[in-house]
CSV table of N, CA, C and O in Angstrom, one decimal:
chain,number,residue,atom,x,y,z
A,1,VAL,N,1.2,-1.2,0.0
A,1,VAL,CA,0.1,0.0,0.1
A,1,VAL,C,1.2,1.2,0.2
A,1,VAL,O,1.3,1.5,1.0
A,2,GLN,N,0.7,2.0,-0.8
A,2,GLN,CA,1.2,3.3,-0.8
A,2,GLN,C,0.4,4.2,-1.0
A,2,GLN,O,-0.7,4.7,-1.5
A,3,LEU,N,0.4,5.9,-0.3
A,3,LEU,CA,0.0,6.6,-0.1
A,3,LEU,C,0.8,7.8,-0.2
A,3,LEU,O,2.0,8.2,0.2
A,4,GLN,N,0.4,8.7,-0.9
A,4,GLN,CA,0.7,10.2,-1.2
A,4,GLN,C,-0.4,11.7,-1.0
A,4,GLN,O,-1.6,11.5,-1.5
A,5,ALA,N,0.2,12.0,-0.1
A,5,ALA,CA,-0.2,12.7,0.4
A,5,ALA,C,0.0,14.1,-1.1
A,5,ALA,O,0.9,15.0,-0.6
A,6,SER,N,-0.9,15.2,-0.9
A,6,SER,CA,-0.5,16.5,-1.2
A,6,SER,C,-1.6,17.6,-1.0
A,6,SER,O,-2.6,17.4,0.0
A,7,GLY,N,-1.6,18.9,-0.7
A,7,GLY,CA,-2.6,19.7,-1.2
A,7,GLY,C,-1.4,20.9,0.7
A,7,GLY,O,-2.9,21.7,0.8
A,8,GLY,N,-1.2,21.0,1.1
A,8,GLY,CA,-0.1,21.6,2.0
A,8,GLY,C,0.2,23.0,1.3
A,8,GLY,O,0.6,23.2,0.4
A,9,GLY,N,0.5,23.7,2.5
A,9,GLY,CA,0.9,25.4,1.8
A,9,GLY,C,0.4,26.3,3.1
A,9,GLY,O,0.5,25.9,4.1
A,10,LEU,N,0.6,27.4,2.2
A,10,LEU,CA,0.9,28.5,3.4
A,10,LEU,C,-0.6,29.4,3.0
A,10,LEU,O,-1.6,29.6,1.6
A,11,VAL,N,-1.6,29.5,4.2
A,11,VAL,CA,-2.5,30.5,4.5
A,11,VAL,C,-3.2,31.1,5.4
A,11,VAL,O,-2.5,31.0,6.4
A,12,GLN,N,-3.5,31.4,5.1
A,12,GLN,CA,-4.1,33.0,6.3
A,12,GLN,C,-5.0,32.3,7.3
A,12,GLN,O,-5.7,31.8,6.8
A,13,ALA,N,-4.7,33.3,8.6
A,13,ALA,CA,-6.1,31.7,9.5
A,13,ALA,C,-7.4,32.5,8.6
A,13,ALA,O,-7.7,33.9,8.4
A,14,GLY,N,-8.3,31.5,9.3
A,14,GLY,CA,-10.0,32.0,8.8
A,14,GLY,C,-9.8,31.2,7.4
A,14,GLY,O,-11.3,31.4,7.0
A,15,GLY,N,-8.6,31.1,6.6
A,15,GLY,CA,-8.8,30.5,5.0
A,15,GLY,C,-8.9,29.3,5.5
A,15,GLY,O,-9.5,28.2,6.4
A,16,SER,N,-8.8,28.6,4.3
A,16,SER,CA,-9.5,26.5,3.9
A,16,SER,C,-7.8,26.4,2.9
A,16,SER,O,-7.4,26.8,2.0
A,17,LEU,N,-8.2,24.9,3.0
A,17,LEU,CA,-7.1,24.5,2.5
A,17,LEU,C,-8.4,22.9,2.0
A,17,LEU,O,-8.8,22.2,2.9
A,18,THR,N,-7.6,21.9,0.6
A,18,THR,CA,-7.8,20.8,1.1
A,18,THR,C,-7.0,19.8,1.0
A,18,THR,O,-6.2,19.9,-0.2
A,19,LEU,N,-7.1,19.0,1.6
A,19,LEU,CA,-5.5,18.2,1.4
A,19,LEU,C,-6.5,16.9,0.4
A,19,LEU,O,-7.7,16.4,1.0
A,20,SER,N,-5.2,16.0,-0.1
A,20,SER,CA,-5.9,14.7,-1.1
A,20,SER,C,-4.6,13.6,-0.7
A,20,SER,O,-3.9,14.2,-0.5
A,21,CYS,N,-5.1,13.0,-0.5
A,21,CYS,CA,-4.2,11.6,0.1
A,21,CYS,C,-5.2,10.6,-1.4
A,21,CYS,O,-5.9,10.3,-1.4
A,22,ALA,N,-4.2,10.3,-2.0
A,22,ALA,CA,-3.9,9.0,-3.1
A,22,ALA,C,-3.6,7.9,-2.4
A,22,ALA,O,-2.4,7.1,-2.1
A,23,ALA,N,-4.5,6.6,-2.7
A,23,ALA,CA,-3.9,5.5,-2.3
A,23,ALA,C,-3.4,4.1,-3.2
A,23,ALA,O,-4.8,3.9,-4.0
A,24,THR,N,-2.7,3.5,-3.7
A,24,THR,CA,-2.3,3.2,-3.8
A,24,THR,C,-2.0,1.6,-3.6
A,24,THR,O,-1.5,1.4,-3.5
A,25,GLY,N,-1.7,0.1,-4.7
A,25,GLY,CA,-1.5,-1.2,-4.5
A,25,GLY,C,-2.5,-1.7,-4.2
A,25,GLY,O,-4.3,-1.5,-4.8
A,26,ARG,N,-2.0,-2.8,-3.1
A,26,ARG,CA,-2.8,-3.4,-2.6
A,26,ARG,C,-4.0,-3.0,-1.2
A,26,ARG,O,-3.5,-3.1,0.0
A,27,ILE,N,-4.7,-2.6,-2.0
A,27,ILE,CA,-5.9,-1.1,-0.6
A,27,ILE,C,-6.8,-2.0,-1.1
A,27,ILE,O,-8.1,-1.6,-0.4
A,28,TRP,N,-6.6,-3.1,-1.4
A,28,TRP,CA,-8.6,-3.6,-1.6
A,28,TRP,C,-9.1,-3.8,-0.2
A,28,TRP,O,-10.2,-4.4,0.3
A,29,SER,N,-8.4,-4.1,0.7
A,29,SER,CA,-8.6,-4.9,2.3
A,29,SER,C,-8.3,-4.0,3.1
A,29,SER,O,-9.0,-4.1,4.3
A,30,LEU,N,-7.9,-3.2,2.7
A,30,LEU,CA,-8.0,-1.8,3.4
A,30,LEU,C,-9.3,-1.0,4.8
A,30,LEU,O,-10.7,-0.8,3.7
A,31,ASN,N,-10.1,-0.8,4.9
A,31,ASN,CA,-11.4,-0.7,5.5
A,31,ASN,C,-11.0,0.4,6.5
A,31,ASN,O,-12.1,1.0,7.5
A,32,ALA,N,-10.3,1.4,6.3
A,32,ALA,CA,-10.1,3.0,7.3
A,32,ALA,C,-9.1,4.0,6.8
A,32,ALA,O,-8.0,2.7,6.9
A,33,TYR,N,-9.4,4.8,7.0
A,33,TYR,CA,-8.4,6.3,6.0
A,33,TYR,C,-8.6,7.6,7.6
A,33,TYR,O,-9.3,7.3,7.8
A,34,GLY,N,-7.4,7.8,7.4
A,34,GLY,CA,-7.7,9.5,8.4
A,34,GLY,C,-6.5,10.3,7.8
A,34,GLY,O,-5.3,10.1,7.4
A,35,TRP,N,-6.3,11.5,8.8
A,35,TRP,CA,-5.2,11.9,8.6
A,35,TRP,C,-4.8,12.3,10.4
A,35,TRP,O,-5.5,12.1,11.5
A,36,HIS,N,-3.2,12.1,10.7
A,36,HIS,CA,-3.1,12.7,11.2
A,36,HIS,C,-2.1,14.1,11.4
A,36,HIS,O,-1.8,14.1,10.1
A,37,ARG,N,-1.8,14.8,12.3
A,37,ARG,CA,-0.6,15.7,12.5
A,37,ARG,C,-0.1,16.2,13.5
A,37,ARG,O,0.2,15.6,14.5
A,38,GLN,N,1.2,16.9,13.3
A,38,GLN,CA,2.2,16.7,14.2
A,38,GLN,C,2.7,17.9,14.2
A,38,GLN,O,3.7,18.6,13.1
A,39,ALA,N,2.8,19.1,15.0
A,39,ALA,CA,3.0,20.3,15.3
A,39,ALA,C,4.9,20.4,15.5
A,39,ALA,O,5.2,19.2,16.8
A,40,PRO,N,6.0,21.3,15.5
A,40,PRO,CA,7.1,21.2,16.2
A,40,PRO,C,6.8,20.5,17.2
A,40,PRO,O,6.5,21.9,18.1
A,41,GLY,N,7.7,19.7,17.8
A,41,GLY,CA,7.2,19.6,19.2
A,41,GLY,C,6.7,18.4,20.2
A,41,GLY,O,6.8,18.9,21.4
A,42,LYS,N,6.0,18.5,19.4
A,42,LYS,CA,4.2,17.2,19.8
A,42,LYS,C,4.7,16.5,19.7
A,42,LYS,O,4.8,16.1,18.5
A,43,GLN,N,3.5,15.5,20.1
A,43,GLN,CA,3.4,14.4,20.0
A,43,GLN,C,2.8,14.7,18.6
A,43,GLN,O,1.8,15.8,18.7
A,44,ARG,N,2.3,13.3,17.6
A,44,ARG,CA,1.2,12.8,16.6
A,44,ARG,C,0.2,12.5,16.8
A,44,ARG,O,0.2,12.5,17.8
A,45,GLU,N,-0.7,13.3,16.3
A,45,GLU,CA,-2.2,13.5,17.1
A,45,GLU,C,-2.9,13.3,15.9
A,45,GLU,O,-3.3,13.4,14.7
A,46,LEU,N,-4.7,11.9,16.0
A,46,LEU,CA,-5.1,11.7,15.0
A,46,LEU,C,-6.0,13.6,14.9
A,46,LEU,O,-6.7,13.7,15.9
A,47,VAL,N,-6.5,13.6,13.6
A,47,VAL,CA,-7.3,14.4,13.0
A,47,VAL,C,-8.3,14.0,12.8
A,47,VAL,O,-9.8,14.6,13.0
A,48,ALA,N,-8.7,13.2,11.9
A,48,ALA,CA,-9.4,12.6,11.4
A,48,ALA,C,-9.7,11.7,11.0
A,48,ALA,O,-8.2,11.1,10.1
A,49,ALA,N,-10.9,10.3,11.3
A,49,ALA,CA,-10.6,9.5,9.9
A,49,ALA,C,-11.6,9.0,9.7
A,49,ALA,O,-13.1,9.5,9.8
A,50,ILE,N,-11.8,7.8,8.6
A,50,ILE,CA,-13.3,7.7,8.3
A,50,ILE,C,-13.4,6.1,7.3
A,50,ILE,O,-12.0,5.4,7.2
A,51,THR,N,-13.8,5.3,7.8
A,51,THR,CA,-13.8,4.1,7.3
A,51,THR,C,-14.4,3.5,6.0
A,51,THR,O,-14.8,4.7,6.1
A,52,THR,N,-14.6,2.6,5.7
A,52,THR,CA,-14.8,2.0,4.0
A,52,THR,C,-16.4,2.0,4.0
A,52,THR,O,-17.1,2.2,2.5
A,53,GLY,N,-16.3,1.9,5.4
A,53,GLY,CA,-17.9,2.2,5.2
A,53,GLY,C,-18.6,3.2,5.7
A,53,GLY,O,-20.1,4.0,5.4
A,54,GLY,N,-17.6,4.8,5.7
A,54,GLY,CA,-18.2,5.8,5.5
A,54,GLY,C,-18.6,6.9,7.0
A,54,GLY,O,-19.3,7.5,6.9
A,55,VAL,N,-18.1,6.1,8.3
A,55,VAL,CA,-18.3,6.4,9.1
A,55,VAL,C,-17.1,7.1,9.5
A,55,VAL,O,-16.2,6.7,9.3
A,56,LYS,N,-17.7,8.3,10.2
A,56,LYS,CA,-16.2,9.8,10.4
A,56,LYS,C,-16.2,9.4,12.0
A,56,LYS,O,-17.2,9.3,12.3
A,57,ASP,N,-14.5,10.2,12.0
A,57,ASP,CA,-14.5,10.9,13.0
A,57,ASP,C,-13.8,11.9,13.1
A,57,ASP,O,-13.0,11.5,12.3
A,58,TYR,N,-13.7,12.8,14.0
A,58,TYR,CA,-13.2,14.1,14.7
A,58,TYR,C,-12.1,14.1,15.9
A,58,TYR,O,-13.0,13.6,16.9
A,59,ALA,N,-11.2,15.0,15.7
A,59,ALA,CA,-11.1,15.0,17.0
A,59,ALA,C,-11.6,16.5,17.2
A,59,ALA,O,-12.0,17.6,16.7
A,60,ASP,N,-11.8,16.7,18.8
A,60,ASP,CA,-12.3,17.5,19.2
A,60,ASP,C,-12.2,19.4,18.7
A,60,ASP,O,-12.3,19.9,18.1
A,61,PHE,N,-10.5,18.9,18.6
A,61,PHE,CA,-10.7,20.6,18.3
A,61,PHE,C,-10.7,21.0,16.3
A,61,PHE,O,-10.6,22.0,16.4
A,62,VAL,N,-10.9,20.0,16.0
A,62,VAL,CA,-11.6,20.3,15.0
A,62,VAL,C,-12.4,19.6,14.1
A,62,VAL,O,-13.0,20.5,12.7
A,63,LYS,N,-13.8,19.4,15.3
A,63,LYS,CA,-15.2,19.6,14.6
A,63,LYS,C,-15.6,21.0,14.6
A,63,LYS,O,-15.8,21.5,15.3
A,64,GLY,N,-16.4,20.7,13.4
A,64,GLY,CA,-17.1,21.6,13.0
A,64,GLY,C,-16.2,22.5,11.7
A,64,GLY,O,-16.8,23.9,11.1
A,65,ARG,N,-14.4,22.0,11.5
A,65,ARG,CA,-14.2,23.2,10.9
A,65,ARG,C,-13.8,22.2,9.9
A,65,ARG,O,-13.4,22.5,8.1
A,66,PHE,N,-12.9,20.9,10.1
A,66,PHE,CA,-13.1,20.1,8.9
A,66,PHE,C,-13.5,18.6,9.1
A,66,PHE,O,-14.2,18.8,9.7
A,67,THR,N,-13.7,18.6,7.5
A,67,THR,CA,-14.2,17.5,6.8
A,67,THR,C,-13.5,16.3,6.2
A,67,THR,O,-12.5,17.5,4.8
A,68,ILE,N,-13.5,15.3,6.7
A,68,ILE,CA,-13.0,14.3,5.9
A,68,ILE,C,-13.5,13.3,5.0
A,68,ILE,O,-15.4,12.9,5.2
A,69,SER,N,-13.8,13.2,2.9
A,69,SER,CA,-14.5,12.6,2.7
A,69,SER,C,-13.0,11.4,2.0
A,69,SER,O,-11.8,11.6,1.6
A,70,ARG,N,-14.4,10.7,1.5
A,70,ARG,CA,-13.4,9.6,0.6
A,70,ARG,C,-13.9,9.7,-0.4
A,70,ARG,O,-15.5,9.6,-0.7
A,71,ASP,N,-13.0,9.0,-1.6
A,71,ASP,CA,-14.0,9.2,-3.0
A,71,ASP,C,-13.4,7.4,-3.5
A,71,ASP,O,-12.0,7.2,-4.3
A,72,SER,N,-13.9,6.9,-3.5
A,72,SER,CA,-13.7,4.8,-3.6
A,72,SER,C,-13.7,4.6,-4.7
A,72,SER,O,-12.5,3.9,-4.8
A,73,TYR,N,-14.1,5.3,-6.2
A,73,TYR,CA,-13.4,5.1,-7.7
A,73,TYR,C,-12.1,5.7,-7.9
A,73,TYR,O,-11.4,4.3,-8.5
A,74,ARG,N,-12.3,6.3,-6.7
A,74,ARG,CA,-10.6,7.3,-7.5
A,74,ARG,C,-9.3,7.2,-6.0
A,74,ARG,O,-8.4,7.0,-6.3
A,75,ASN,N,-9.8,6.5,-5.7
A,75,ASN,CA,-9.2,5.7,-4.0
A,75,ASN,C,-8.4,7.0,-3.6
A,75,ASN,O,-7.3,7.0,-3.0
A,76,MET,N,-8.9,7.4,-3.4
A,76,MET,CA,-8.4,9.0,-2.7
A,76,MET,C,-9.6,9.7,-1.5
A,76,MET,O,-10.9,9.6,-1.6
A,77,VAL,N,-8.8,9.9,-0.5
A,77,VAL,CA,-9.2,10.6,0.6
A,77,VAL,C,-8.6,11.9,0.9
A,77,VAL,O,-7.7,12.5,0.5
A,78,TYR,N,-9.5,12.5,1.3
A,78,TYR,CA,-10.0,14.3,1.3
A,78,TYR,C,-10.0,14.7,3.2
A,78,TYR,O,-10.9,14.2,3.4
A,79,LEU,N,-9.1,15.9,3.4
A,79,LEU,CA,-9.8,16.5,4.2
A,79,LEU,C,-9.8,17.5,3.4
A,79,LEU,O,-8.9,18.9,3.7
A,80,ARG,N,-10.9,18.2,4.1
A,80,ARG,CA,-10.8,20.2,4.0
A,80,ARG,C,-11.2,20.7,5.1
A,80,ARG,O,-11.4,20.4,6.2
A,81,MET,N,-10.7,21.9,5.2
A,81,MET,CA,-10.2,22.6,6.3
A,81,MET,C,-10.3,23.7,6.0
A,81,MET,O,-9.9,24.3,5.3
A,82,ASP,N,-11.3,24.3,6.9
A,82,ASP,CA,-11.9,25.3,6.5
A,82,ASP,C,-11.5,26.3,8.9
A,82,ASP,O,-11.0,25.8,9.5
A,83,SER,N,-11.7,27.6,8.4
A,83,SER,CA,-11.9,28.6,9.4
A,83,SER,C,-9.9,28.6,9.9
A,83,SER,O,-10.0,27.7,11.2
A,84,LEU,N,-9.2,27.3,8.9
A,84,LEU,CA,-8.1,27.4,10.0
A,84,LEU,C,-7.3,28.6,11.2
A,84,LEU,O,-7.0,29.9,10.5
A,85,LYS,N,-6.8,27.8,11.8
A,85,LYS,CA,-5.9,28.4,12.8
A,85,LYS,C,-4.6,28.8,12.8
A,85,LYS,O,-4.2,27.9,12.8
A,86,PRO,N,-3.6,29.5,13.9
A,86,PRO,CA,-2.4,29.1,13.8
A,86,PRO,C,-1.7,27.9,14.5
A,86,PRO,O,-0.9,27.7,13.9
A,87,GLU,N,-2.5,27.3,15.4
A,87,GLU,CA,-2.9,26.3,15.6
A,87,GLU,C,-2.9,25.2,14.8
A,87,GLU,O,-2.5,23.9,15.5
A,88,ASP,N,-3.2,25.4,13.9
A,88,ASP,CA,-3.4,24.3,12.9
A,88,ASP,C,-2.0,23.8,11.9
A,88,ASP,O,-2.2,22.3,11.7
A,89,THR,N,-1.3,24.7,12.3
A,89,THR,CA,-0.1,24.7,11.5
A,89,THR,C,0.5,23.1,11.7
A,89,THR,O,1.2,23.2,13.6
A,90,ALA,N,0.7,22.5,11.1
A,90,ALA,CA,1.6,21.1,11.3
A,90,ALA,C,1.9,21.0,10.5
A,90,ALA,O,1.7,20.5,8.6
A,91,VAL,N,2.7,18.8,10.3
A,91,VAL,CA,2.8,18.0,9.3
A,91,VAL,C,1.6,17.4,9.2
A,91,VAL,O,1.3,17.1,10.3
A,92,TYR,N,0.5,17.2,8.1
A,92,TYR,CA,-0.7,16.5,8.1
A,92,TYR,C,-0.1,15.4,7.5
A,92,TYR,O,0.3,15.1,5.9
A,93,TYR,N,-0.1,14.2,8.3
A,93,TYR,CA,0.0,12.7,7.8
A,93,TYR,C,-1.5,11.8,7.4
A,93,TYR,O,-2.0,11.8,7.6
A,94,CYS,N,-1.5,11.4,5.6
A,94,CYS,CA,-2.4,10.1,5.6
A,94,CYS,C,-2.5,8.9,6.0
A,94,CYS,O,-1.1,8.7,6.1
A,95,HIS,N,-3.5,8.1,6.4
A,95,HIS,CA,-2.8,7.0,6.9
A,95,HIS,C,-4.4,6.0,6.5
A,95,HIS,O,-5.2,6.3,5.9
A,96,ALA,N,-4.1,4.4,6.3
A,96,ALA,CA,-4.8,4.0,5.8
A,96,ALA,C,-4.6,2.7,6.9
A,96,ALA,O,-3.6,1.8,7.3
A,97,ASP,N,-5.9,2.3,7.1
A,97,ASP,CA,-5.6,0.7,8.2
A,97,ASP,C,-6.3,-0.5,7.3
A,97,ASP,O,-7.0,-0.2,7.0
A,98,TRP,N,-5.1,-1.9,7.8
A,98,TRP,CA,-5.3,-2.4,7.0
A,98,TRP,C,-5.7,-3.9,8.6
A,98,TRP,O,-4.5,-3.9,8.9
A,99,PRO,N,-7.3,-4.2,8.1
A,99,PRO,CA,-7.6,-4.8,9.3
A,99,PRO,C,-6.3,-6.4,9.1
A,99,PRO,O,-6.7,-7.2,8.1
A,100,LEU,N,-6.0,-6.9,10.9
A,100,LEU,CA,-5.3,-8.2,10.6
A,100,LEU,C,-5.9,-9.2,11.5
A,100,LEU,O,-5.8,-10.5,11.4
A,101,GLY,N,-7.2,-8.6,12.6
A,101,GLY,CA,-7.7,-9.4,13.2
A,101,GLY,C,-9.3,-8.6,13.9
A,101,GLY,O,-9.2,-7.4,12.9
A,102,VAL,N,-9.7,-8.8,15.1
A,102,VAL,CA,-9.9,-8.5,14.9
A,102,VAL,C,-10.1,-7.0,15.7
A,102,VAL,O,-11.2,-6.2,15.4
A,103,THR,N,-9.1,-6.4,16.3
A,103,THR,CA,-8.6,-5.9,17.2
A,103,THR,C,-7.3,-4.8,16.9
A,103,THR,O,-6.8,-4.2,16.5
A,104,GLU,N,-6.1,-5.8,15.9
A,104,GLU,CA,-5.5,-5.6,15.0
A,104,GLU,C,-5.3,-4.6,13.8
A,104,GLU,O,-5.6,-5.4,13.3
A,105,ILE,N,-4.9,-3.8,13.4
A,105,ILE,CA,-4.7,-3.3,12.3
A,105,ILE,C,-3.3,-3.4,11.9
A,105,ILE,O,-2.2,-3.3,12.9
A,106,ASP,N,-2.7,-3.4,10.6
A,106,ASP,CA,-1.5,-2.3,10.2
A,106,ASP,C,-1.5,-1.5,9.4
A,106,ASP,O,-2.8,-1.5,8.5
A,107,ARG,N,-1.0,-0.2,10.3
A,107,ARG,CA,-1.5,1.1,9.7
A,107,ARG,C,-0.2,1.3,8.3
A,107,ARG,O,1.2,1.5,8.9
A,108,TYR,N,-0.7,2.0,7.5
A,108,TYR,CA,0.5,2.5,6.5
A,108,TYR,C,0.9,3.8,6.4
A,108,TYR,O,-0.8,4.3,6.6
A,109,TRP,N,1.3,4.7,6.3
A,109,TRP,CA,1.5,6.2,6.3
A,109,TRP,C,2.0,6.6,4.9
A,109,TRP,O,3.1,5.7,4.2
A,110,GLY,N,2.1,8.1,4.6
A,110,GLY,CA,2.0,8.9,3.2
A,110,GLY,C,3.2,9.7,4.5
A,110,GLY,O,3.0,9.0,5.2
A,111,GLN,N,3.7,10.7,2.8
A,111,GLN,CA,4.1,11.1,3.4
A,111,GLN,C,4.2,12.1,3.4
A,111,GLN,O,2.6,12.7,4.0
A,112,GLY,N,4.5,13.5,5.2
A,112,GLY,CA,3.9,14.0,5.3
A,112,GLY,C,3.8,15.6,4.3
A,112,GLY,O,3.9,15.4,3.3
A,113,THR,N,3.0,16.1,4.8
A,113,THR,CA,2.7,17.9,3.9
A,113,THR,C,2.5,18.6,4.8
A,113,THR,O,1.7,18.4,5.4
A,114,GLN,N,3.4,19.4,4.6
A,114,GLN,CA,3.2,20.8,5.4
A,114,GLN,C,1.9,22.3,5.4
A,114,GLN,O,2.0,22.3,3.6
A,115,VAL,N,1.4,22.3,7.0
A,115,VAL,CA,0.4,22.7,6.7
A,115,VAL,C,0.5,24.0,7.4
A,115,VAL,O,0.9,23.8,8.7
A,116,THR,N,0.7,25.4,7.2
A,116,THR,CA,1.1,26.6,7.9
A,116,THR,C,0.8,27.7,7.7
A,116,THR,O,-0.4,27.7,6.7
A,117,VAL,N,-0.8,28.2,9.1
A,117,VAL,CA,-1.4,28.8,9.1
A,117,VAL,C,-0.9,30.1,10.0
A,117,VAL,O,-0.7,29.5,11.0
A,118,SER,N,-0.8,31.5,8.3
A,118,SER,CA,-0.3,32.5,9.6
A,118,SER,C,-1.1,33.3,10.2
A,118,SER,O,-2.5,33.5,9.5
A,119,SER,N,-0.9,33.9,10.9
A,119,SER,CA,-1.7,34.7,12.0
A,119,SER,C,-1.8,36.5,11.7
A,119,SER,O,-2.0,37.2,10.7
């Protein structure tokens, strides 16, 4: 499984960006996708996730501002980010989960894409 993230950039506070993640390879058994982010000096944290069944989950700090979506035909996952704040500045990583069992997964990561929000 290979994941290619794109769409990061520099934006002013209050602005919007849409990140894209293209999945290729042996993707037929993946059951969930998502985005994490990592700011300098901080741990990587989950931002949003979506299952192949369409169930979505968001971190509290992005609820109402970010929207995750998936295009199963194009094998793409998107993160629409609105009302961006300087504290959203981070490297954003997409991920995809391959289920190994009832509770175990194998998580694949894409390369990060930098999002910088200026005040």
